[in-house]
mmCIF file of N, CA and C in Angstrom:
data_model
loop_
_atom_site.group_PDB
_atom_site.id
_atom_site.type_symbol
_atom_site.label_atom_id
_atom_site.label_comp_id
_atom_site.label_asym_id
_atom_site.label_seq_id
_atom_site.Cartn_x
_atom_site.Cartn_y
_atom_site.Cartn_z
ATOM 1 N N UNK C 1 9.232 11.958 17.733
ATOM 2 C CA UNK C 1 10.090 12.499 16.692
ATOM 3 C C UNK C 1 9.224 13.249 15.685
ATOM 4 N N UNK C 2 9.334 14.261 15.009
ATOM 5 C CA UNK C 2 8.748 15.735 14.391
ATOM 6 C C UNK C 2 9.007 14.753 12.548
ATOM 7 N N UNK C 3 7.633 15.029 11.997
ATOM 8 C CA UNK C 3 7.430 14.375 10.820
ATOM 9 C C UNK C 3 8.041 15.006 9.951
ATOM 10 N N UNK C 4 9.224 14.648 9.031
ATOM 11 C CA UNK C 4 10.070 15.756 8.206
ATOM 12 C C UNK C 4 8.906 16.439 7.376
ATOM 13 N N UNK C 5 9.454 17.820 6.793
ATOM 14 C CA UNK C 5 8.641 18.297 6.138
ATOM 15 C C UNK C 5 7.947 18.315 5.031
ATOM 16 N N UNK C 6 8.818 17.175 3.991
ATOM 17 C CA UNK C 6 8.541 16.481 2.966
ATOM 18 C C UNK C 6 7.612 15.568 3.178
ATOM 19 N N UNK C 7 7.574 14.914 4.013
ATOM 20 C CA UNK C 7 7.032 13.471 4.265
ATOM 21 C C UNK C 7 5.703 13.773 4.067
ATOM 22 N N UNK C 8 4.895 12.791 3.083
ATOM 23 C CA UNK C 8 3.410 13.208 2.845
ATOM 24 C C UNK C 8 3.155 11.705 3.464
ATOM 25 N N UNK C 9 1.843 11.776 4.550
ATOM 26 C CA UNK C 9 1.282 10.746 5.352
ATOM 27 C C UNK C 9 0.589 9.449 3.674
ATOM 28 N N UNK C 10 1.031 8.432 4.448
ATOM 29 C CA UNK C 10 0.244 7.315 3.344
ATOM 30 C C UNK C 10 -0.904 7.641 3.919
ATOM 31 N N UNK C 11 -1.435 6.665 2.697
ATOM 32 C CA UNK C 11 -3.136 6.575 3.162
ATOM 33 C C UNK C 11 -3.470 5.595 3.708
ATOM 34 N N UNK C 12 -4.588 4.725 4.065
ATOM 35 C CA UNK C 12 -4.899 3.751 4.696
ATOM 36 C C UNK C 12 -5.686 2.797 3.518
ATOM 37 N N UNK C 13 -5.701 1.764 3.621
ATOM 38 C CA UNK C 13 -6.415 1.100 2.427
ATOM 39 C C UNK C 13 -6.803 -0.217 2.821
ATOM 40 N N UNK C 14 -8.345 -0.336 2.452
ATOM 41 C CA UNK C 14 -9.153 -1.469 2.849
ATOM 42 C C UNK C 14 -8.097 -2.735 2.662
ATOM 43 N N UNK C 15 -8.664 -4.055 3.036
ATOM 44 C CA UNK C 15 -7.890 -5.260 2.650
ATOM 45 C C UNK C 15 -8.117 -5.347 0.950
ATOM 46 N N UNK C 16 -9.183 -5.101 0.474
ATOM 47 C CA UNK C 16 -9.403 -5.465 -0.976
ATOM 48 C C UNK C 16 -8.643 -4.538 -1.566
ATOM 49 N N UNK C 17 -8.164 -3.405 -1.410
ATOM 50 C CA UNK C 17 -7.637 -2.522 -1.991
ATOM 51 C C UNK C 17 -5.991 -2.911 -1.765
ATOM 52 N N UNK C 18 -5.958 -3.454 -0.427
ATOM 53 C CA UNK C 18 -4.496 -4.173 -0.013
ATOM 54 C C UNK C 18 -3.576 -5.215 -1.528
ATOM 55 N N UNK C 19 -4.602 -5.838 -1.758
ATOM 56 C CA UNK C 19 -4.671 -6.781 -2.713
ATOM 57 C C UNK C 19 -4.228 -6.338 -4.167
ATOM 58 N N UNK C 20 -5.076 -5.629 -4.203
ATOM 59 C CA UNK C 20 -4.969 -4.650 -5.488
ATOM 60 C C UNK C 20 -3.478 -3.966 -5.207
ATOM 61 N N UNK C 21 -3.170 -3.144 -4.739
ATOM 62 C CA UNK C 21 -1.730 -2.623 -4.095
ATOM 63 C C UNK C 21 -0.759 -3.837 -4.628
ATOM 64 N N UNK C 22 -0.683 -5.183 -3.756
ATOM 65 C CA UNK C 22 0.325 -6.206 -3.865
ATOM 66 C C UNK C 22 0.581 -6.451 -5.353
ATOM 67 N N UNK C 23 -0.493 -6.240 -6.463
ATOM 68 C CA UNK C 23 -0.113 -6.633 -7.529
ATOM 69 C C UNK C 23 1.021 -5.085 -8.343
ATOM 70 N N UNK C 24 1.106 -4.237 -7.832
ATOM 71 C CA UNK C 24 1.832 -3.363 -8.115
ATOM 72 C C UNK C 24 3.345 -3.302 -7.628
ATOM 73 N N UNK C 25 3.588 -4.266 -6.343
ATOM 74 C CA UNK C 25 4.514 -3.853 -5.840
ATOM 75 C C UNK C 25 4.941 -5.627 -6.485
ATOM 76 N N UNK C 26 4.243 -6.215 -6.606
ATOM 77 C CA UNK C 26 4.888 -7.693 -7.546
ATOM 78 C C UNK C 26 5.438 -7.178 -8.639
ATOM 79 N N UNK C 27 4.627 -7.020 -9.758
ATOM 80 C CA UNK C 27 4.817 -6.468 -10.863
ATOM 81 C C UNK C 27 5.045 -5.696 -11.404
ATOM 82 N N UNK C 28 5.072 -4.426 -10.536
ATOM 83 C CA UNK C 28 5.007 -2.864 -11.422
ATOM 84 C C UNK C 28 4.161 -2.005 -12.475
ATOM 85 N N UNK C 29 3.972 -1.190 -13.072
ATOM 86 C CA UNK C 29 2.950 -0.701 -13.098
ATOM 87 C C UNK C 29 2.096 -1.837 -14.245
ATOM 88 N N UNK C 30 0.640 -1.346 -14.539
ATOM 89 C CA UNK C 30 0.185 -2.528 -15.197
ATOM 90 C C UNK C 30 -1.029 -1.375 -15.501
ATOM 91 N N UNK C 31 -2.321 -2.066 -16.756
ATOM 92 C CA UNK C 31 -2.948 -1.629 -16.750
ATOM 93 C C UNK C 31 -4.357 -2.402 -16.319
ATOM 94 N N UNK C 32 -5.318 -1.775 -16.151
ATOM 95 C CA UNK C 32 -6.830 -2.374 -15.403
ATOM 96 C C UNK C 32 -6.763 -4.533 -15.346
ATOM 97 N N UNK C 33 -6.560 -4.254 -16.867
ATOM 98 C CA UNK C 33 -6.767 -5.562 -17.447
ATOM 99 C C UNK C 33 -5.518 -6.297 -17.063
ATOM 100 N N UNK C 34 -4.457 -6.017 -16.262
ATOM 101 C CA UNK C 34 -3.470 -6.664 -16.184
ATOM 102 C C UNK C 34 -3.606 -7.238 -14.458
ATOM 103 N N UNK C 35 -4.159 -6.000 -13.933
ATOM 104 C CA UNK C 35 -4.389 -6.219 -12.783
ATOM 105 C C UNK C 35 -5.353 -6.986 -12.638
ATOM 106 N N UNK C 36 -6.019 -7.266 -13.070
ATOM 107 C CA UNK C 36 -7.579 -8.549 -12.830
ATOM 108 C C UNK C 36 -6.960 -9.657 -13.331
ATOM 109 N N UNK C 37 -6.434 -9.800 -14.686
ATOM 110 C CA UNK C 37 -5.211 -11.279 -14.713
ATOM 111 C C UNK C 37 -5.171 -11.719 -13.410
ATOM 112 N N UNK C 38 -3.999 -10.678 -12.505
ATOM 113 C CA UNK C 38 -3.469 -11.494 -12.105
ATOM 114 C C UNK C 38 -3.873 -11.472 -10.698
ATOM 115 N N UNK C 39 -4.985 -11.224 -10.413
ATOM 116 C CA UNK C 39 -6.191 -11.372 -9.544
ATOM 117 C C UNK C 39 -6.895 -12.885 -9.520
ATOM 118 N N UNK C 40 -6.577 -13.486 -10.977
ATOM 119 C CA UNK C 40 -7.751 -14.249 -11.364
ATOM 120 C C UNK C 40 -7.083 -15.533 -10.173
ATOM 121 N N UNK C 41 -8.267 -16.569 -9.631
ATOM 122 C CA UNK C 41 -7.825 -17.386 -9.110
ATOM 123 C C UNK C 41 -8.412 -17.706 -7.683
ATOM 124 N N UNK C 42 -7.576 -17.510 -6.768
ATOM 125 C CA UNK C 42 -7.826 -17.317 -5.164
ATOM 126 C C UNK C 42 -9.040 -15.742 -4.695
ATOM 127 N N UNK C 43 -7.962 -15.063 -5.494
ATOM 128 C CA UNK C 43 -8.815 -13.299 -5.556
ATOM 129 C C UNK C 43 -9.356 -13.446 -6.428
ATOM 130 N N UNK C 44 -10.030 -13.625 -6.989
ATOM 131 C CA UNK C 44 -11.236 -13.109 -8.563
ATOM 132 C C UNK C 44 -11.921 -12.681 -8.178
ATOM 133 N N UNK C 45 -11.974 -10.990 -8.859
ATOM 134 C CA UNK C 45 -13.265 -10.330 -8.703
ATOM 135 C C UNK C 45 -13.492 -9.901 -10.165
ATOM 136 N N UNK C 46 -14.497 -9.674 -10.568
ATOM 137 C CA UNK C 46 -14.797 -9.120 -11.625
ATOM 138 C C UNK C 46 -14.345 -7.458 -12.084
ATOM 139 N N UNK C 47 -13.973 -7.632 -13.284
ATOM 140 C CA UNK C 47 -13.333 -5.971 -13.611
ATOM 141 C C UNK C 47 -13.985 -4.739 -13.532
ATOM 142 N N UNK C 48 -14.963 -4.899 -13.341
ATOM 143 C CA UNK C 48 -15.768 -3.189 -12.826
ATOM 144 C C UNK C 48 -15.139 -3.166 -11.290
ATOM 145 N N UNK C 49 -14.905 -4.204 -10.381
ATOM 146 C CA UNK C 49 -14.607 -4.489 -8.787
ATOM 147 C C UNK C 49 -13.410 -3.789 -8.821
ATOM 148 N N UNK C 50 -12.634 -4.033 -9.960
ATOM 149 C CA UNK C 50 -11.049 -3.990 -10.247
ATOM 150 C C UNK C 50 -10.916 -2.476 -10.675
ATOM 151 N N UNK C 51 -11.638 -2.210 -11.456
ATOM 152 C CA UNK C 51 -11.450 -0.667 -11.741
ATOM 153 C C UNK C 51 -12.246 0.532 -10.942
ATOM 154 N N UNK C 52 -13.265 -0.388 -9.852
ATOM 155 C CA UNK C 52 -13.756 1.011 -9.227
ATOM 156 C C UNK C 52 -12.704 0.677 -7.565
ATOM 157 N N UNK C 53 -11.916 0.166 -7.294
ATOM 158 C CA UNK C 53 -10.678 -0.315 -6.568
ATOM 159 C C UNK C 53 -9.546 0.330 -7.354
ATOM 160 N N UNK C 54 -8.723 0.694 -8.436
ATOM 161 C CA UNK C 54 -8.148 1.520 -8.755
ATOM 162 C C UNK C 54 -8.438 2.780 -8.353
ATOM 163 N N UNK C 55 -9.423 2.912 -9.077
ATOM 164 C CA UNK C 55 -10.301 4.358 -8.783
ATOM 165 C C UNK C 55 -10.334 5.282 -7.442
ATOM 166 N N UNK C 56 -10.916 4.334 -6.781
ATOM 167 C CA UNK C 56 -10.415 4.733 -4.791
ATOM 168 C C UNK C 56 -8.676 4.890 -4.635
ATOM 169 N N UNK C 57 -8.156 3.527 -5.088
ATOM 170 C CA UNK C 57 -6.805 3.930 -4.422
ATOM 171 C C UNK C 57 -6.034 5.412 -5.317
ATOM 172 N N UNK C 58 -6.706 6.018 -6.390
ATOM 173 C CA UNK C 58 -5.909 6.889 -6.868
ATOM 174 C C UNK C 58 -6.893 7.885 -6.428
ATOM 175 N N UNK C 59 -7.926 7.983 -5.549
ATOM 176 C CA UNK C 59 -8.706 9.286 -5.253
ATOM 177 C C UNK C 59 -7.878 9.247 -3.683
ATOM 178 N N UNK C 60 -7.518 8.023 -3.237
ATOM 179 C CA UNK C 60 -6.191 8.042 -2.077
ATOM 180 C C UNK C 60 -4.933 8.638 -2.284
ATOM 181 N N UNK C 61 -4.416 8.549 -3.251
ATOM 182 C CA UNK C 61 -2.958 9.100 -3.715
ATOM 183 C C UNK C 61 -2.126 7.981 -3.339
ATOM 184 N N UNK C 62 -2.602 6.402 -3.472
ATOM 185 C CA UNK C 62 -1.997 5.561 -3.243
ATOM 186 C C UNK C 62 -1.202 4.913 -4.708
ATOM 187 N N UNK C 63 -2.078 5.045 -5.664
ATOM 188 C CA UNK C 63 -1.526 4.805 -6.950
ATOM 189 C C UNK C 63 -1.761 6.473 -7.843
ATOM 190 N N UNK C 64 -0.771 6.102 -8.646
ATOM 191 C CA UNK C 64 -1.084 6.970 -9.902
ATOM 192 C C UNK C 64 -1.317 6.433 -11.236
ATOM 193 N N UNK C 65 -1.196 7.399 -12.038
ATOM 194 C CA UNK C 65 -1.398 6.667 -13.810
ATOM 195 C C UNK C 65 -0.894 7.257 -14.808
ATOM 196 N N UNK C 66 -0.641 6.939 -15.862
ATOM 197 C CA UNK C 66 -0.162 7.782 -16.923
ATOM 198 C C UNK C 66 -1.267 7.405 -17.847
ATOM 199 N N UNK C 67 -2.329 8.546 -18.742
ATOM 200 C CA UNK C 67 -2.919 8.060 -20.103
ATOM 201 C C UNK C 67 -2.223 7.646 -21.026
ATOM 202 N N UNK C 68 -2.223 6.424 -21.631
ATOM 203 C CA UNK C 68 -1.807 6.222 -23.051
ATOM 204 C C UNK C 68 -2.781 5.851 -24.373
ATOM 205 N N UNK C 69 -3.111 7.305 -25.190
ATOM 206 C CA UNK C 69 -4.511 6.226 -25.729
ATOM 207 C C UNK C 69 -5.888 6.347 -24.965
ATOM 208 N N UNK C 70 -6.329 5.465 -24.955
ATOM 209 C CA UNK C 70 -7.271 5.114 -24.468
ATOM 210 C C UNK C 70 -7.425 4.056 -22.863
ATOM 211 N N UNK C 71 -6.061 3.804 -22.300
ATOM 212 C CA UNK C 71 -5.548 2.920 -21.120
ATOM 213 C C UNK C 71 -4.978 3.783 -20.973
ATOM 214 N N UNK C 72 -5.162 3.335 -18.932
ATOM 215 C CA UNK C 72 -4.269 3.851 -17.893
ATOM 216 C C UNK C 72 -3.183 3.052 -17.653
ATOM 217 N N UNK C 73 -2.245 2.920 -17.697
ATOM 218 C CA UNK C 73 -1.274 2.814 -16.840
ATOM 219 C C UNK C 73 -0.928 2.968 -15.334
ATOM 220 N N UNK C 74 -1.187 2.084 -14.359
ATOM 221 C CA UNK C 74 -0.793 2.465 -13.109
ATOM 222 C C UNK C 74 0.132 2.392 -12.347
ATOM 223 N N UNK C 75 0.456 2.887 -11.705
ATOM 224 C CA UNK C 75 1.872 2.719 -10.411
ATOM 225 C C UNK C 75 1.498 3.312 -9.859
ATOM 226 N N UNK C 76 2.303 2.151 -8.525
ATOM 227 C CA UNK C 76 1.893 2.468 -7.140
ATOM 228 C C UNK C 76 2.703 3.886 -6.740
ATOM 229 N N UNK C 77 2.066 4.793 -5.582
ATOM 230 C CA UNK C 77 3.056 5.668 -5.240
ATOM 231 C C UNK C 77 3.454 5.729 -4.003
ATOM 232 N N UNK C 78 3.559 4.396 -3.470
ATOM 233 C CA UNK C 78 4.292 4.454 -2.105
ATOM 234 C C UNK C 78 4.876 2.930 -2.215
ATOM 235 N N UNK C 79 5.834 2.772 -1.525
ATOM 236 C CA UNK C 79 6.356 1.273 -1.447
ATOM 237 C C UNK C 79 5.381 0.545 -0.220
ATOM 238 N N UNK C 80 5.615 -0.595 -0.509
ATOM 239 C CA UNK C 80 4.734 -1.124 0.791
ATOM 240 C C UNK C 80 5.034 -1.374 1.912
ATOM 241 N N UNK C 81 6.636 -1.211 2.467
ATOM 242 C CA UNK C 81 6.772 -0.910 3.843
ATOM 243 C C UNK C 81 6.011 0.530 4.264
ATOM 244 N N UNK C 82 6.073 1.790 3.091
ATOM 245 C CA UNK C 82 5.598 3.066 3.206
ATOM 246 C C UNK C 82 3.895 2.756 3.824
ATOM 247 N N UNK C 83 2.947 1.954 2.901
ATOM 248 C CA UNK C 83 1.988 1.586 3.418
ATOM 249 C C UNK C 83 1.662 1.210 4.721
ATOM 250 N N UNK C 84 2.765 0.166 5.557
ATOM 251 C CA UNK C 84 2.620 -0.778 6.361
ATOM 252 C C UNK C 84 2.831 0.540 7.766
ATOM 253 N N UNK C 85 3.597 1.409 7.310
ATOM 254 C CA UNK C 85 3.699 2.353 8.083
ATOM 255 C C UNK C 85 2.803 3.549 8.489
ATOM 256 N N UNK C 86 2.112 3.808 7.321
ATOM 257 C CA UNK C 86 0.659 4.481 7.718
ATOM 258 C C UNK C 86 -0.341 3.661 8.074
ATOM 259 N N UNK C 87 -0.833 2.382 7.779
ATOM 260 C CA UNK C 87 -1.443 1.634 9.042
ATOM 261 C C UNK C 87 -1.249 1.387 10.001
ATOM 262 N N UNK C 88 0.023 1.363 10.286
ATOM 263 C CA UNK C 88 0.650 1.208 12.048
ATOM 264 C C UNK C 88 -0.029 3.102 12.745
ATOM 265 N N UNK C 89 0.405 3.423 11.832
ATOM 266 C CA UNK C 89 0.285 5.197 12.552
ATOM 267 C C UNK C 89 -1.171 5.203 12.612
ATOM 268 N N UNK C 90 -1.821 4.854 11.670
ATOM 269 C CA UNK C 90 -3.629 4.788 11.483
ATOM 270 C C UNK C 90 -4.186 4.325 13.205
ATOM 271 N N UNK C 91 -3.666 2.840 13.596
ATOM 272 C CA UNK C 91 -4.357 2.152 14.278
ATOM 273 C C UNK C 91 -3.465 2.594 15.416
ATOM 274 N N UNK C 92 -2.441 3.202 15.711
ATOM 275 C CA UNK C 92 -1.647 4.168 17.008
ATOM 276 C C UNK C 92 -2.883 5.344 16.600
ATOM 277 N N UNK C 93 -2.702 6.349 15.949
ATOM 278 C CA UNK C 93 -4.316 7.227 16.362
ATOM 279 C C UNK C 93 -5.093 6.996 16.685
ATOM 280 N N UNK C 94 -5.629 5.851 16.457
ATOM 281 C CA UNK C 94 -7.264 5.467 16.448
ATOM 282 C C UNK C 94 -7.298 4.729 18.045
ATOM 283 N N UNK C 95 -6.079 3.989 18.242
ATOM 284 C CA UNK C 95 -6.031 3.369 19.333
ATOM 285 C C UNK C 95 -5.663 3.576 20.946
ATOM 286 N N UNK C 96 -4.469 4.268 20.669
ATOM 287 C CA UNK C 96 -3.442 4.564 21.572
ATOM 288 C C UNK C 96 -3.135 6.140 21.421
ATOM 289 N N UNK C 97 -4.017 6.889 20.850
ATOM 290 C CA UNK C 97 -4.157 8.820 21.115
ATOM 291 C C UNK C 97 -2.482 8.935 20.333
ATOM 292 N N UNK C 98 -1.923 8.125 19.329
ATOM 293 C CA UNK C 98 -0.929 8.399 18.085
ATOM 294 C C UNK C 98 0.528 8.106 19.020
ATOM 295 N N UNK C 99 0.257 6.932 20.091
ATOM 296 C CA UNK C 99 1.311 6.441 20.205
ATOM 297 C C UNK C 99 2.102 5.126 20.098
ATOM 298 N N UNK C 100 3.125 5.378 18.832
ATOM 299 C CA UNK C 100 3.771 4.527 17.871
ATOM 300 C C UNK C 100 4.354 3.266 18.993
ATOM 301 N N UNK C 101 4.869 4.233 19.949
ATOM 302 C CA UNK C 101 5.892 3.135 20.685
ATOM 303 C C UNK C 101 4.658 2.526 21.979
ATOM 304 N N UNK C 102 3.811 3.236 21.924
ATOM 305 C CA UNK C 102 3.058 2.211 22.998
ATOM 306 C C UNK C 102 2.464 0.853 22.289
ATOM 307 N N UNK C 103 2.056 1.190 20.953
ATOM 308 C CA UNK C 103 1.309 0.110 19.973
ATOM 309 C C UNK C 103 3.118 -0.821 19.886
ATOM 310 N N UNK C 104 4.138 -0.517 19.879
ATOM 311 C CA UNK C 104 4.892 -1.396 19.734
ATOM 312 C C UNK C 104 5.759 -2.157 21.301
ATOM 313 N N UNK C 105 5.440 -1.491 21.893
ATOM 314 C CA UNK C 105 5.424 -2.080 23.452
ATOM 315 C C UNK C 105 4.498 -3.014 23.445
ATOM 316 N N UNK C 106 3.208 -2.829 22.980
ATOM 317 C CA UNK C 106 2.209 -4.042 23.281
ATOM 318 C C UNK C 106 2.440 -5.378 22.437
ATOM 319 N N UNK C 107 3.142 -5.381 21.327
ATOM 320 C CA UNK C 107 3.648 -6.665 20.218
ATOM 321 C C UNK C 107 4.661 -7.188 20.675
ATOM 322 N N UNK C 108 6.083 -6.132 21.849
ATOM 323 C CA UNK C 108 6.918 -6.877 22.202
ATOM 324 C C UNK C 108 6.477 -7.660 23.444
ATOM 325 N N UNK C 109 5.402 -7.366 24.083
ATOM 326 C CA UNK C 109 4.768 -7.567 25.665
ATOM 327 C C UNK C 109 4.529 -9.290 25.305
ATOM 328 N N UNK C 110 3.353 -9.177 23.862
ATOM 329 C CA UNK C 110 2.637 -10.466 23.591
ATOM 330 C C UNK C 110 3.307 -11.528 22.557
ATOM 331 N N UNK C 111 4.565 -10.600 21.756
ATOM 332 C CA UNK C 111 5.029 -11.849 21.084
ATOM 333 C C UNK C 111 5.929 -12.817 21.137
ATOM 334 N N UNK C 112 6.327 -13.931 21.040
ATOM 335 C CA UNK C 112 7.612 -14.654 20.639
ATOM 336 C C UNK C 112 8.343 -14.267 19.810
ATOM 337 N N UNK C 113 9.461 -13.697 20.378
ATOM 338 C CA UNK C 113 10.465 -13.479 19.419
ATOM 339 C C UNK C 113 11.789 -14.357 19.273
ATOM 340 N N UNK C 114 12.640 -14.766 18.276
ATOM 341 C CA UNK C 114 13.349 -15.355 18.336
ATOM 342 C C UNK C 114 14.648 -14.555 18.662
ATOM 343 N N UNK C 115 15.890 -14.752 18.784
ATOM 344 C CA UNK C 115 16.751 -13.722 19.082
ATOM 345 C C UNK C 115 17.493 -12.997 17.594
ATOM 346 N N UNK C 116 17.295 -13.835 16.751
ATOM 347 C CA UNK C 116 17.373 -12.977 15.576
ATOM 348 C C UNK C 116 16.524 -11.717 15.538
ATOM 349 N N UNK C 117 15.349 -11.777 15.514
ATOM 350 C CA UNK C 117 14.325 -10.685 15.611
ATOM 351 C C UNK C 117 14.768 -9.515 16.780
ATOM 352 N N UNK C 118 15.172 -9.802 17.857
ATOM 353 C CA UNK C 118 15.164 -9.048 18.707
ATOM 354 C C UNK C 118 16.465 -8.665 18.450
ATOM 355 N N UNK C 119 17.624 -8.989 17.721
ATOM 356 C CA UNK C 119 18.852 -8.504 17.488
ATOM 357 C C UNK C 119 17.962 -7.654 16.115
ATOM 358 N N UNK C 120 17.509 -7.813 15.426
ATOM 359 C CA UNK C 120 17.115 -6.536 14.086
ATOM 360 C C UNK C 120 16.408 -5.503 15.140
ATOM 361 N N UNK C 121 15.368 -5.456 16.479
ATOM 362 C CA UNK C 121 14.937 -4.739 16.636
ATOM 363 C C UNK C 121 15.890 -3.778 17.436
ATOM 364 N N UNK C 122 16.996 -4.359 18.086
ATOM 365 C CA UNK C 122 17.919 -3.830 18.483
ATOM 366 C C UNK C 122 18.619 -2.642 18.183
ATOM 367 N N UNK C 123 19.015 -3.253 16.061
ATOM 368 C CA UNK C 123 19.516 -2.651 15.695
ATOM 369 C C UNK C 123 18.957 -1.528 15.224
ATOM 370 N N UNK C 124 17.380 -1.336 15.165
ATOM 371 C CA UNK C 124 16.383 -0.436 14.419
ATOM 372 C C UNK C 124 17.102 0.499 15.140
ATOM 373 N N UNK C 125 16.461 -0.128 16.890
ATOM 374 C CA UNK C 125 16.247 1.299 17.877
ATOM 375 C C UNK C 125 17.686 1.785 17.945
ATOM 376 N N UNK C 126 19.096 1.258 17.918
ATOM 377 C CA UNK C 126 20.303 1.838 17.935
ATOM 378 C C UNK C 126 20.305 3.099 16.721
ATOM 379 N N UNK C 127 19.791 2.566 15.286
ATOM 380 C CA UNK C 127 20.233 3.443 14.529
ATOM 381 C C UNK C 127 19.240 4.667 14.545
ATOM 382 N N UNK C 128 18.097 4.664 15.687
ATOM 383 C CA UNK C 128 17.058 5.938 15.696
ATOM 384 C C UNK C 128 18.095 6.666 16.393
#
């Protein structure tokens, strides 16, 4: 199927940067210091980690910012199914020469599905 013409490809983003991402799509936009909050804990990294990890994901076009002052403001600019979907396409290029449905032939080959699942996948492929 032909990529509409609007459609700008996500980017791909390390796991640490993954992380960083989740606190945007929890919370909404936030600034440096909000995002290391709520980092602190399981994830703690220190805030230079935190702001040169912003930094990448907005030289990605994964987040943006607004100046206010002297703070950024960030938001994310893709939702995270949008994400989950340029890593699927990432690892179909890299893997399978950019094919979507062979990388998803191989998950239905190896997984357990329950019949709930396979009635949603049903319904995906009906409404393509």
């Amino acid at each position: 199927m032909p990529k509409k013409e609007n459609q700008r490809m996500a980017p791909t983003v390390s796991p640490a940067e993954w992380e960083i991402m989740e606190t945007f799509w929890r919370y909404g936009p936030q600034a440096a210091r909000d995002v290391f909050a709520s980092l602190s804990g399981s994830n703690a990294r220190d805030i230079k980690t935190v702001r040169t990890l912003l930094s990448r994901l907005v030289e990605k076009g994964a987040l943006g910012y607004d100046q206010i002052g002297n703070s950024y403001l960030y938001r994310a600019e893709y939702t995270r199914d949008q994400l989950i979907c340029g890593e699927v396409r990432s690892v179909a290029n890299r893997v399978l020469d950019g094919s979507v449905s062979a990388l998803f032939a191989s998950f239905l080959r190896e997984e357990e599905l329950t019949p709930r699942e396979i009635e949603q996948i049903r319904n995906l492929l009906d409404e393509k």
